[in-house]
mmCIF file with all atom_site columns, C-alpha atoms in Angstrom:
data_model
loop_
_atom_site.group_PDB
_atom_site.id
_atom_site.type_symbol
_atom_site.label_atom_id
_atom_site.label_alt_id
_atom_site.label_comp_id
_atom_site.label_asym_id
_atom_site.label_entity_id
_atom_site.label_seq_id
_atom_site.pdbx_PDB_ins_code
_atom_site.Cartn_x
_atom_site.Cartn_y
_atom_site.Cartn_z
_atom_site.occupancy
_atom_site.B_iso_or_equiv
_atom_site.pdbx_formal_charge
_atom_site.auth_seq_id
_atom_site.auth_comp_id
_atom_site.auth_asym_id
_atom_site.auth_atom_id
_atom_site.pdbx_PDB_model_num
ATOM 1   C CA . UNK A 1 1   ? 96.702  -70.711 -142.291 1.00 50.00 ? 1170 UNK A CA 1
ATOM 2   C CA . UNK A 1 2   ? 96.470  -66.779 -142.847 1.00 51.00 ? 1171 UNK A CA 1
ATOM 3   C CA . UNK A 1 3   ? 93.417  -65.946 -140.607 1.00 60.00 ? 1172 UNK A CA 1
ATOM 4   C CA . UNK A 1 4   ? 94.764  -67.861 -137.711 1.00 70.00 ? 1173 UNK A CA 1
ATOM 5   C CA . UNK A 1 5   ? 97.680  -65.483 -137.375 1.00 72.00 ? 1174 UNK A CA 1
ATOM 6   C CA . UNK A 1 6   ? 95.666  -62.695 -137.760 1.00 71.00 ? 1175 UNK A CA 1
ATOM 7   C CA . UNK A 1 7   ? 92.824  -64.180 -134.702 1.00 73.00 ? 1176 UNK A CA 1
ATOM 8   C CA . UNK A 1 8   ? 96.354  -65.059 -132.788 1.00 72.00 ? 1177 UNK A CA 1
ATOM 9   C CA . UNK A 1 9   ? 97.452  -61.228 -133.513 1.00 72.00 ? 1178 UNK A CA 1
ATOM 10  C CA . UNK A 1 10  ? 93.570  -59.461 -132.821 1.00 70.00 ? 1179 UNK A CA 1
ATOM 11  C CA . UNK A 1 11  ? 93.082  -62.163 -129.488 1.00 72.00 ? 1180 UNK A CA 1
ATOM 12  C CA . UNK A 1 12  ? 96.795  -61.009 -128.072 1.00 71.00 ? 1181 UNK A CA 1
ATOM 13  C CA . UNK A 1 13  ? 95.945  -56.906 -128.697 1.00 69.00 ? 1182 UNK A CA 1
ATOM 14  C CA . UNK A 1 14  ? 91.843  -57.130 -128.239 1.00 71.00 ? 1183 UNK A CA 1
ATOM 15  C CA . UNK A 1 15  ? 91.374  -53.777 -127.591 1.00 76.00 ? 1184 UNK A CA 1
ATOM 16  C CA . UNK A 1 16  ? 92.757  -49.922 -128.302 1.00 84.00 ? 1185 UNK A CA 1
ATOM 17  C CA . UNK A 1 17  ? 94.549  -49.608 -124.825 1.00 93.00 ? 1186 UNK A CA 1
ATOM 18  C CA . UNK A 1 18  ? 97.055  -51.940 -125.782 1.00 92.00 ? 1187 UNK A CA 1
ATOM 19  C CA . UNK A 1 19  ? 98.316  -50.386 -129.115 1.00 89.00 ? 1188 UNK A CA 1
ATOM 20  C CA . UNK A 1 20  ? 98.154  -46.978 -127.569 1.00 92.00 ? 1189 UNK A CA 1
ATOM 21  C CA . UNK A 1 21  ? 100.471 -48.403 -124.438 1.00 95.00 ? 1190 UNK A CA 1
ATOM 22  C CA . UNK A 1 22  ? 102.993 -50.285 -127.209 1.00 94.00 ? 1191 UNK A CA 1
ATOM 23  C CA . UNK A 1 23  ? 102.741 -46.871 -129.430 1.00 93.00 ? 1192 UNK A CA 1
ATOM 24  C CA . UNK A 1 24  ? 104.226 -44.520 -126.273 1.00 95.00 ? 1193 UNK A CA 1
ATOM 25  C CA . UNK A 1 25  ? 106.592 -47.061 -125.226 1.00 97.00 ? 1194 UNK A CA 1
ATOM 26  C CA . UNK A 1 26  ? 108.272 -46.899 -128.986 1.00 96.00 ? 1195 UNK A CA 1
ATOM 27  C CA . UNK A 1 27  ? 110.487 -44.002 -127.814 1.00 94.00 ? 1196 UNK A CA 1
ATOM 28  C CA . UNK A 1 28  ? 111.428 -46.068 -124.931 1.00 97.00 ? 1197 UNK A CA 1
ATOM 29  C CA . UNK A 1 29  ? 111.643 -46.478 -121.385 1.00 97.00 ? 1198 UNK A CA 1
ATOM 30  C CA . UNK A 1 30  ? 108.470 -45.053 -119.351 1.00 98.00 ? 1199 UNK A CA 1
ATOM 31  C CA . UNK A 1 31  ? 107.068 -45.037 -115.421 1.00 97.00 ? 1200 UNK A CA 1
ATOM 32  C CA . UNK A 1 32  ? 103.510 -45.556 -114.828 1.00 96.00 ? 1201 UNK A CA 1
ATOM 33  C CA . UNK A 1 33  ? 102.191 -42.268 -114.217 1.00 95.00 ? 1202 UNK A CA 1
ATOM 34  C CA . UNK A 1 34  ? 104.217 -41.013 -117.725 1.00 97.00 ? 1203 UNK A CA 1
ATOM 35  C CA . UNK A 1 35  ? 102.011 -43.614 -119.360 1.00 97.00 ? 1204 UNK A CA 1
ATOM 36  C CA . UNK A 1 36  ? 99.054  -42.403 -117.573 1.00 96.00 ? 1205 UNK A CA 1
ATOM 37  C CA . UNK A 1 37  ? 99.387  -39.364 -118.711 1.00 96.00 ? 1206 UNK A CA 1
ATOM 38  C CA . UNK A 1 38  ? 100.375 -39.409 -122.107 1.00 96.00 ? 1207 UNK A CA 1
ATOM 39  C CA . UNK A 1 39  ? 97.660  -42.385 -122.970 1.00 94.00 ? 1208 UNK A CA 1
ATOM 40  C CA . UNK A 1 40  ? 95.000  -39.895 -121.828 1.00 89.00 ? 1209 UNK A CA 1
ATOM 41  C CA . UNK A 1 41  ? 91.842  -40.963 -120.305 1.00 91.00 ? 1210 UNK A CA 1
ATOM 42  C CA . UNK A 1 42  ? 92.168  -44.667 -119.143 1.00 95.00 ? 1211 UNK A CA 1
ATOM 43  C CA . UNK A 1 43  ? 91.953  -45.645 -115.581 1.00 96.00 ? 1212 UNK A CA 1
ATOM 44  C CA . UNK A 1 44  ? 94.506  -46.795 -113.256 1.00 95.00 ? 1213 UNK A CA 1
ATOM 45  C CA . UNK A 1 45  ? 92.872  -50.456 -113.063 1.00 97.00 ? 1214 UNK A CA 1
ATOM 46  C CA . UNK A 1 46  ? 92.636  -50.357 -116.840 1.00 96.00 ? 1215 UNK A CA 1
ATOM 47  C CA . UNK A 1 47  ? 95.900  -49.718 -117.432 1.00 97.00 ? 1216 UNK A CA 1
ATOM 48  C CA . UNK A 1 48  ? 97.569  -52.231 -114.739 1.00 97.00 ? 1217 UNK A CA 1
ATOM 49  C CA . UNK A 1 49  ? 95.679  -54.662 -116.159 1.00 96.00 ? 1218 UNK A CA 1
ATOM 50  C CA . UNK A 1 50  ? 96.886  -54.341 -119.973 1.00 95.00 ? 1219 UNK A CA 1
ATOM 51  C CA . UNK A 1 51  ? 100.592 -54.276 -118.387 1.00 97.00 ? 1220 UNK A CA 1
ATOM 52  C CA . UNK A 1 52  ? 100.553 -57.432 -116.639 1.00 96.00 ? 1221 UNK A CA 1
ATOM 53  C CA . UNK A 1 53  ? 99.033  -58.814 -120.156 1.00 94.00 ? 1222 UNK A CA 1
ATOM 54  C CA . UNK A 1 54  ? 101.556 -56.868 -122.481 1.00 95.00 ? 1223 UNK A CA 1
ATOM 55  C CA . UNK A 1 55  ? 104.229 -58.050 -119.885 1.00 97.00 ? 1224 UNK A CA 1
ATOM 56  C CA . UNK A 1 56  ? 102.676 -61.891 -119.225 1.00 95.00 ? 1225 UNK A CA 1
ATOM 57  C CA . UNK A 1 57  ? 102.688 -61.993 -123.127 1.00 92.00 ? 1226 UNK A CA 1
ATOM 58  C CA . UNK A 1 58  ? 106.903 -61.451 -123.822 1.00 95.00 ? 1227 UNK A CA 1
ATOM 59  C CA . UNK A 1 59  ? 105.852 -57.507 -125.412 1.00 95.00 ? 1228 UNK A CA 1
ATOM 60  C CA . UNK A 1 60  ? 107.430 -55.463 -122.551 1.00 97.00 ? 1229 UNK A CA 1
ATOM 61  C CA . UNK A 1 61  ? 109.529 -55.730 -119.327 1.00 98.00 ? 1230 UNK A CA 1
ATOM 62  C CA . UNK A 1 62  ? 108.920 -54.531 -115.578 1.00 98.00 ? 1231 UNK A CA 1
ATOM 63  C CA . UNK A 1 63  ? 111.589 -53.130 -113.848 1.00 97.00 ? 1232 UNK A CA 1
ATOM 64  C CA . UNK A 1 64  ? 111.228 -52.409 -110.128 1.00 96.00 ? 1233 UNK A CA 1
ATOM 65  C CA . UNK A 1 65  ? 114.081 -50.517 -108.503 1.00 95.00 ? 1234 UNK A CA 1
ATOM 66  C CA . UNK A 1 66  ? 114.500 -50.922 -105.194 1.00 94.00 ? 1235 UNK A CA 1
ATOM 67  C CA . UNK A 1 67  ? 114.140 -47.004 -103.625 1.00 94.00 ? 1236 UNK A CA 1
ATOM 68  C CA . UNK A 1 68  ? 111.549 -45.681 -101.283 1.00 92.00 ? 1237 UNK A CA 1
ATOM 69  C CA . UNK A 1 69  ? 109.338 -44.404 -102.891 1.00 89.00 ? 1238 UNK A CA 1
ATOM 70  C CA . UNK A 1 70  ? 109.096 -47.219 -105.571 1.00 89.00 ? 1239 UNK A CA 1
ATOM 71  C CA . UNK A 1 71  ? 110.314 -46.458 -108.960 1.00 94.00 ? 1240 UNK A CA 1
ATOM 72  C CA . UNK A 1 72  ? 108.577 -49.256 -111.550 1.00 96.00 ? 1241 UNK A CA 1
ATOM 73  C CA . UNK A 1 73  ? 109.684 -48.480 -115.230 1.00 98.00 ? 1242 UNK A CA 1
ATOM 74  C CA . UNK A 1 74  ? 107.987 -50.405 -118.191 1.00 98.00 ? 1243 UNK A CA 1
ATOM 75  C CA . UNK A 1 75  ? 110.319 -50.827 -121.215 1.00 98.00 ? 1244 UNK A CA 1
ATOM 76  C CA . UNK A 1 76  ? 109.456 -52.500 -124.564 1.00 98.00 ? 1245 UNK A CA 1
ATOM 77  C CA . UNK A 1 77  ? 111.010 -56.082 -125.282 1.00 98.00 ? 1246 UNK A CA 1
ATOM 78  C CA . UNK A 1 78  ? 112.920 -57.308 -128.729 1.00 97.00 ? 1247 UNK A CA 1
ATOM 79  C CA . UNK A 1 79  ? 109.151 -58.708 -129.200 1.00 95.00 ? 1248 UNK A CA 1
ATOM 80  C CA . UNK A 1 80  ? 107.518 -55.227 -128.627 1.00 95.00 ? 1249 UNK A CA 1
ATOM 81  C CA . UNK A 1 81  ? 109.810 -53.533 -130.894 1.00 96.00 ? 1250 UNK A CA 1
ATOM 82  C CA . UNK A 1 82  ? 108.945 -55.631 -133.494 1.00 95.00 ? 1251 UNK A CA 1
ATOM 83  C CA . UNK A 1 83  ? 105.864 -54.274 -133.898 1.00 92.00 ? 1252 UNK A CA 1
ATOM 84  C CA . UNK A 1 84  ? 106.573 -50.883 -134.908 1.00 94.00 ? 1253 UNK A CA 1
ATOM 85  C CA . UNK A 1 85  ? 105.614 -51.776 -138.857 1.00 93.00 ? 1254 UNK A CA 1
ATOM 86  C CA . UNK A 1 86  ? 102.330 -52.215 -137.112 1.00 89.00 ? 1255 UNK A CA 1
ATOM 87  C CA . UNK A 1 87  ? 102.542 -48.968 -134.860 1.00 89.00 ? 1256 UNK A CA 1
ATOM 88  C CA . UNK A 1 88  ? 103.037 -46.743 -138.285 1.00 91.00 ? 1257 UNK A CA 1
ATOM 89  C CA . UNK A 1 89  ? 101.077 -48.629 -140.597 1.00 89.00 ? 1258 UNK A CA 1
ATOM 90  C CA . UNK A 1 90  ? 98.219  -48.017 -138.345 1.00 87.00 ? 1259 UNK A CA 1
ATOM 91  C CA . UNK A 1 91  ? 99.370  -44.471 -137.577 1.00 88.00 ? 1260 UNK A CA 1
ATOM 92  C CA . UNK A 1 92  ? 99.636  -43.783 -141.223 1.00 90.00 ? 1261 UNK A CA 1
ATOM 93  C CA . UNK A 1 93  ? 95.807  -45.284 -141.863 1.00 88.00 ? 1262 UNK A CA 1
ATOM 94  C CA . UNK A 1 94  ? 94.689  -43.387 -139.551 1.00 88.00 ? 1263 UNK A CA 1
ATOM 95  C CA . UNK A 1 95  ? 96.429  -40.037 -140.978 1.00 89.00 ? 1264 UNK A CA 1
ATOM 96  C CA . UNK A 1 96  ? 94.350  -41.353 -144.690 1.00 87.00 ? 1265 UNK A CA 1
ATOM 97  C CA . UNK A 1 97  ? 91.142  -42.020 -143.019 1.00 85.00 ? 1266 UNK A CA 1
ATOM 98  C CA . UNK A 1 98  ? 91.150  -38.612 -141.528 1.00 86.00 ? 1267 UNK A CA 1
ATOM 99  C CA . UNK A 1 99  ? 91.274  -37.067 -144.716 1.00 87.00 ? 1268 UNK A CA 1
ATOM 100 C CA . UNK A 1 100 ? 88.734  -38.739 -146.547 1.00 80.00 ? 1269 UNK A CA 1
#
């Protein structure tokens, strides 16, 4: 049935952080403070909390190396990658509804 993929697709996502944290990650690897920044105004909390649910969820990886001080990087997965059709559909709506 068509509008349970689409619950099962707006349920996993739920709100903008995640799409903006899949969107950065597109050009690969990135450490937590790199997200941070280039996200923009979301908290620390807030955005540990949509990684363990992006990662808990198959859409990206966690890679802690072990140096002092920590270094944690947060890579995309096959999974996450697959959603780039999404990434620039949306990106390309958006880009339309601006103009209007």
């Amino acid at each position: 049935m068509q509008s349970c993929s689409v619950e099962r697709a707006v349920n996993l996502f739920g709100d903008k952080w995640k799409f903006l944290i899949i969107r950065d990650l597109m050009d690969g690897k990135m450490r937590f403070s790199e997200l941070k920044n280039s996200i923009g105004n979301i908290s620390q909390k807030v955005l540990t909390q949509n990684l363990r649910s992006l990662e808990s969820n198959g859409l990206l990886t966690r890679t802690v190396y072990p140096v002092v001080p920590p270094k944690v990087e947060y890579e995309l997965t096959e999974l996450g990658y697959s959603l780039k059709l999404v990434i620039d559909a949306l990106r390309k709506w958006g880009e339309i509804y601006a103009k209007a």
